Short mmCIF file of C-alpha atoms in Angstrom, two decimals:
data_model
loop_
_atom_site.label_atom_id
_atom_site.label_comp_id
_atom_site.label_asym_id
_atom_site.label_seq_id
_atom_site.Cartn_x
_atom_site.Cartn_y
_atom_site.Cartn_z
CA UNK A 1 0.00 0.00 0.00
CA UNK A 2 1.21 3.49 -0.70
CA UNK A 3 -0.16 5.81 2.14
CA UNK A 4 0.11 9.39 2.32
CA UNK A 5 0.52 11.55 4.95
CA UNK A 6 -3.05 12.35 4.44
CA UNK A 7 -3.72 8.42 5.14
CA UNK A 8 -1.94 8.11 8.66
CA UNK A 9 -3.94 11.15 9.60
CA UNK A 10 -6.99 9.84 8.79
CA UNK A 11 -6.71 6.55 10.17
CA UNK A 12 -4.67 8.57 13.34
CA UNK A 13 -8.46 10.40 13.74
CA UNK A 14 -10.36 6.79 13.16
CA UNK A 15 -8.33 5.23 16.07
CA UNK A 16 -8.37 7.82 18.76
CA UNK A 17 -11.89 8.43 17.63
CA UNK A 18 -12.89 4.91 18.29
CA UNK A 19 -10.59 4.86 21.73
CA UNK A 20 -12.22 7.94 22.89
CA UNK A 21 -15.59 6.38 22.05
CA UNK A 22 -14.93 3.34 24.48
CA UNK A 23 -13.25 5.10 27.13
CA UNK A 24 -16.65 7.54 27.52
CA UNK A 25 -18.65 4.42 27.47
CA UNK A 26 -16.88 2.19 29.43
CA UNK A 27 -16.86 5.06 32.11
CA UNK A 28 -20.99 5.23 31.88
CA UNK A 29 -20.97 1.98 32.49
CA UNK A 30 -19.71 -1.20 34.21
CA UNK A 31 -22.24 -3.12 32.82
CA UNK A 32 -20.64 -5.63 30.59
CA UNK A 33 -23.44 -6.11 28.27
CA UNK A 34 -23.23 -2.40 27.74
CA UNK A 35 -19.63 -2.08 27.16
CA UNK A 36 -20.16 -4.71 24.66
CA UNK A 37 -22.93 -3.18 23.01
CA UNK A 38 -20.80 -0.22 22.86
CA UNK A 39 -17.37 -2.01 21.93
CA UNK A 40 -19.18 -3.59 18.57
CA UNK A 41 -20.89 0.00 17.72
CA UNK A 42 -17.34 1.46 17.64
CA UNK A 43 -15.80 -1.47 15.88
CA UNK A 44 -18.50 -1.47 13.19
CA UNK A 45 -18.44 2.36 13.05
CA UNK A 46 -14.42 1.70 12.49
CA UNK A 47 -14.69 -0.62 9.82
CA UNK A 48 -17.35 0.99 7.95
CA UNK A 49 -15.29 3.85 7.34
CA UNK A 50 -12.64 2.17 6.90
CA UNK A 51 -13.55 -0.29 4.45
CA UNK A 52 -15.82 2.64 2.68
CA UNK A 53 -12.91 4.68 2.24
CA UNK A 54 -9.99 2.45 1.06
CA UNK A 55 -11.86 0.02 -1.53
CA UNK A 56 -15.57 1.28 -1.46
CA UNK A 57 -18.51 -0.97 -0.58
CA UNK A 58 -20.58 0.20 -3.67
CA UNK A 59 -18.43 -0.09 -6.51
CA UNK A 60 -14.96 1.56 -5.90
CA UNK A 61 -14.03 4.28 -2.93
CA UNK A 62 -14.86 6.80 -5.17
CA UNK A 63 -18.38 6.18 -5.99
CA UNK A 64 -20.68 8.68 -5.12
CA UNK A 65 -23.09 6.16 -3.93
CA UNK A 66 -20.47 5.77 -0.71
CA UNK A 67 -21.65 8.65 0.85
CA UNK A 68 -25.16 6.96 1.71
CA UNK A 69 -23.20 5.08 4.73
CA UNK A 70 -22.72 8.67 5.82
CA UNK A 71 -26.37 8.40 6.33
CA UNK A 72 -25.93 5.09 8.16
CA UNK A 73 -23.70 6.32 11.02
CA UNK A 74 -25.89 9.16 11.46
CA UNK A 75 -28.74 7.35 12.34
CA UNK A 76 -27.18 5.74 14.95
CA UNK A 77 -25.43 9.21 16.00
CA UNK A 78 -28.13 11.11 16.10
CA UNK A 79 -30.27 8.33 17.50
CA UNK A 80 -27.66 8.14 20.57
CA UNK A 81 -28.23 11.54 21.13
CA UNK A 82 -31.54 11.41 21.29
CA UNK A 83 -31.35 8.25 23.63
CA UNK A 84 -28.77 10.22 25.84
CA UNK A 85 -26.67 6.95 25.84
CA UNK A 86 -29.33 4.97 27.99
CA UNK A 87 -29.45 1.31 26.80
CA UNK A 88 -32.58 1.06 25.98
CA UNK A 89 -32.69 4.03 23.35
CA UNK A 90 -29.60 2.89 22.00
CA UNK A 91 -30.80 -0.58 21.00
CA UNK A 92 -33.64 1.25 19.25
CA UNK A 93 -30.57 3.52 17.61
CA UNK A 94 -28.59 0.43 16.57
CA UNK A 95 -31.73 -1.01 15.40
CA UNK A 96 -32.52 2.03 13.27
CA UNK A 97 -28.90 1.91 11.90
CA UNK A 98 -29.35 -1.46 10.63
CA UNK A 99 -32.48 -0.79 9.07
CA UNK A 100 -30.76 1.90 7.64
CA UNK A 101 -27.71 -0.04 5.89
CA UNK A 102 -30.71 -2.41 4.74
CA UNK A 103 -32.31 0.23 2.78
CA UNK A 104 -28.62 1.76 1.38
CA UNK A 105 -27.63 -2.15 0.23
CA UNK A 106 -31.78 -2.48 -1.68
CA UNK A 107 -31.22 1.17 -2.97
CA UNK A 108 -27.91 0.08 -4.15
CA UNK A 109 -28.79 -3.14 -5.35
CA UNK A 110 -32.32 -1.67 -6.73
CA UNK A 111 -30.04 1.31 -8.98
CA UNK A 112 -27.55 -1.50 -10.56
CA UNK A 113 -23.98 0.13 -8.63
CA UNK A 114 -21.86 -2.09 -7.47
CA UNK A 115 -20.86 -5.74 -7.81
CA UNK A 116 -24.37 -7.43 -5.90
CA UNK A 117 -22.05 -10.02 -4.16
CA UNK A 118 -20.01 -6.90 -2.44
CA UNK A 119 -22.87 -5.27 -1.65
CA UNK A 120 -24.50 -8.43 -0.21
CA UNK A 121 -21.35 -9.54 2.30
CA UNK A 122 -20.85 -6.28 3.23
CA UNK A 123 -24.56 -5.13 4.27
CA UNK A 124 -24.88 -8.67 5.80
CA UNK A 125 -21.53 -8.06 7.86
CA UNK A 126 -22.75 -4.92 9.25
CA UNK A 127 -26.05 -5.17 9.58
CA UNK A 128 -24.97 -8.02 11.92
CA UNK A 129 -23.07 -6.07 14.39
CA UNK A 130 -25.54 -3.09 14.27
CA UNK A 131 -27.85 -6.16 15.35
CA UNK A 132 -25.45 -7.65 17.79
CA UNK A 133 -25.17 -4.13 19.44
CA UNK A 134 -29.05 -3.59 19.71
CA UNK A 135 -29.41 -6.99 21.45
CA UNK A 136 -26.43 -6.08 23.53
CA UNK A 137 -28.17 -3.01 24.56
CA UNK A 138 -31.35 -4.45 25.35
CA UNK A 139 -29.88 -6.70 27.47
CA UNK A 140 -28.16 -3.81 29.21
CA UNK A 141 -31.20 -2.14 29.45
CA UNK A 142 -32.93 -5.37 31.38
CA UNK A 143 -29.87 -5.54 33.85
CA UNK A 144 -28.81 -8.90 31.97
CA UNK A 145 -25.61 -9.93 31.07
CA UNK A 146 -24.86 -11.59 28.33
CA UNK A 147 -24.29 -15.49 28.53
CA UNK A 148 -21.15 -16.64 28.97
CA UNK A 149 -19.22 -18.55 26.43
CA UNK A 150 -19.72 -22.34 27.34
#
């Protein structure tokens, strides 16, 4: 890979963005169903980006079509705000978000961008976490932890 300076910024920002992210939820809470809830939303958050910005999810990184998953994290942003962090808004948030890269992937899918396979792993991938967080955060919200690995 040939990164510019630009690059290490930018993933510089992603990393202490996502490290910031725990460390203010971690610190609301030592519930460990929320701090996994939480630990997923920042991972997918990561990789979204991420993966968005260096090869593109619909088509390549420069498709204008990207910029829907804009619209993705800002459900879930906004919705968090609106929730004020408590786990039971936020599973309704991450819910919302994965309704949300649903409806980019069938708008997508619907216009003929993209490679339908790429489009297909990748909206299955996320929409799983987004998912996995939600449940997380429910679970937080009904002062359950999550089962432990047998």
């Amino acid at each position: 890979m040939d990164w510019s300076i630009a690059d290490f910024v930018i993933m510089g920002a992603l990393v202490t963005g996502a490290a910031l992210a725990l460390y203010l939820a971690f610190r609301r809470s030592g519930s460990l169903a929320y701090r996994g809830a939480s630990a997923i939303a920042a991972l997918g958050t990561f990789l979204l980006i991420w993966v968005n910005g260096a090869v593109g999810i619909i088509g390549s990184e420069n498709h204008d079509a990207n910029m829907l998953f804009v619209g993705v994290l800002a459900v879930g942003f906004i919705g968090a705000l609106i929730a004020r962090f408590r786990p039971r808004g936020m599973a309704a948030a991450l819910g919302a978000t994965a309704l949300a890269q649903a409806l980019v992937a069938l708008a997508a899918l619907a216009a003929g961008w993209g490679q339908a396979t790429d489009i297909v792993f990748a909206t299955a991938f996320f929409t799983a976490l987004w998912v996995l967080s939600a449940w997380l955060f429910r679970r937080a919200a009904q002062g359950k932890a999550p089962a432990p690995a047998a």
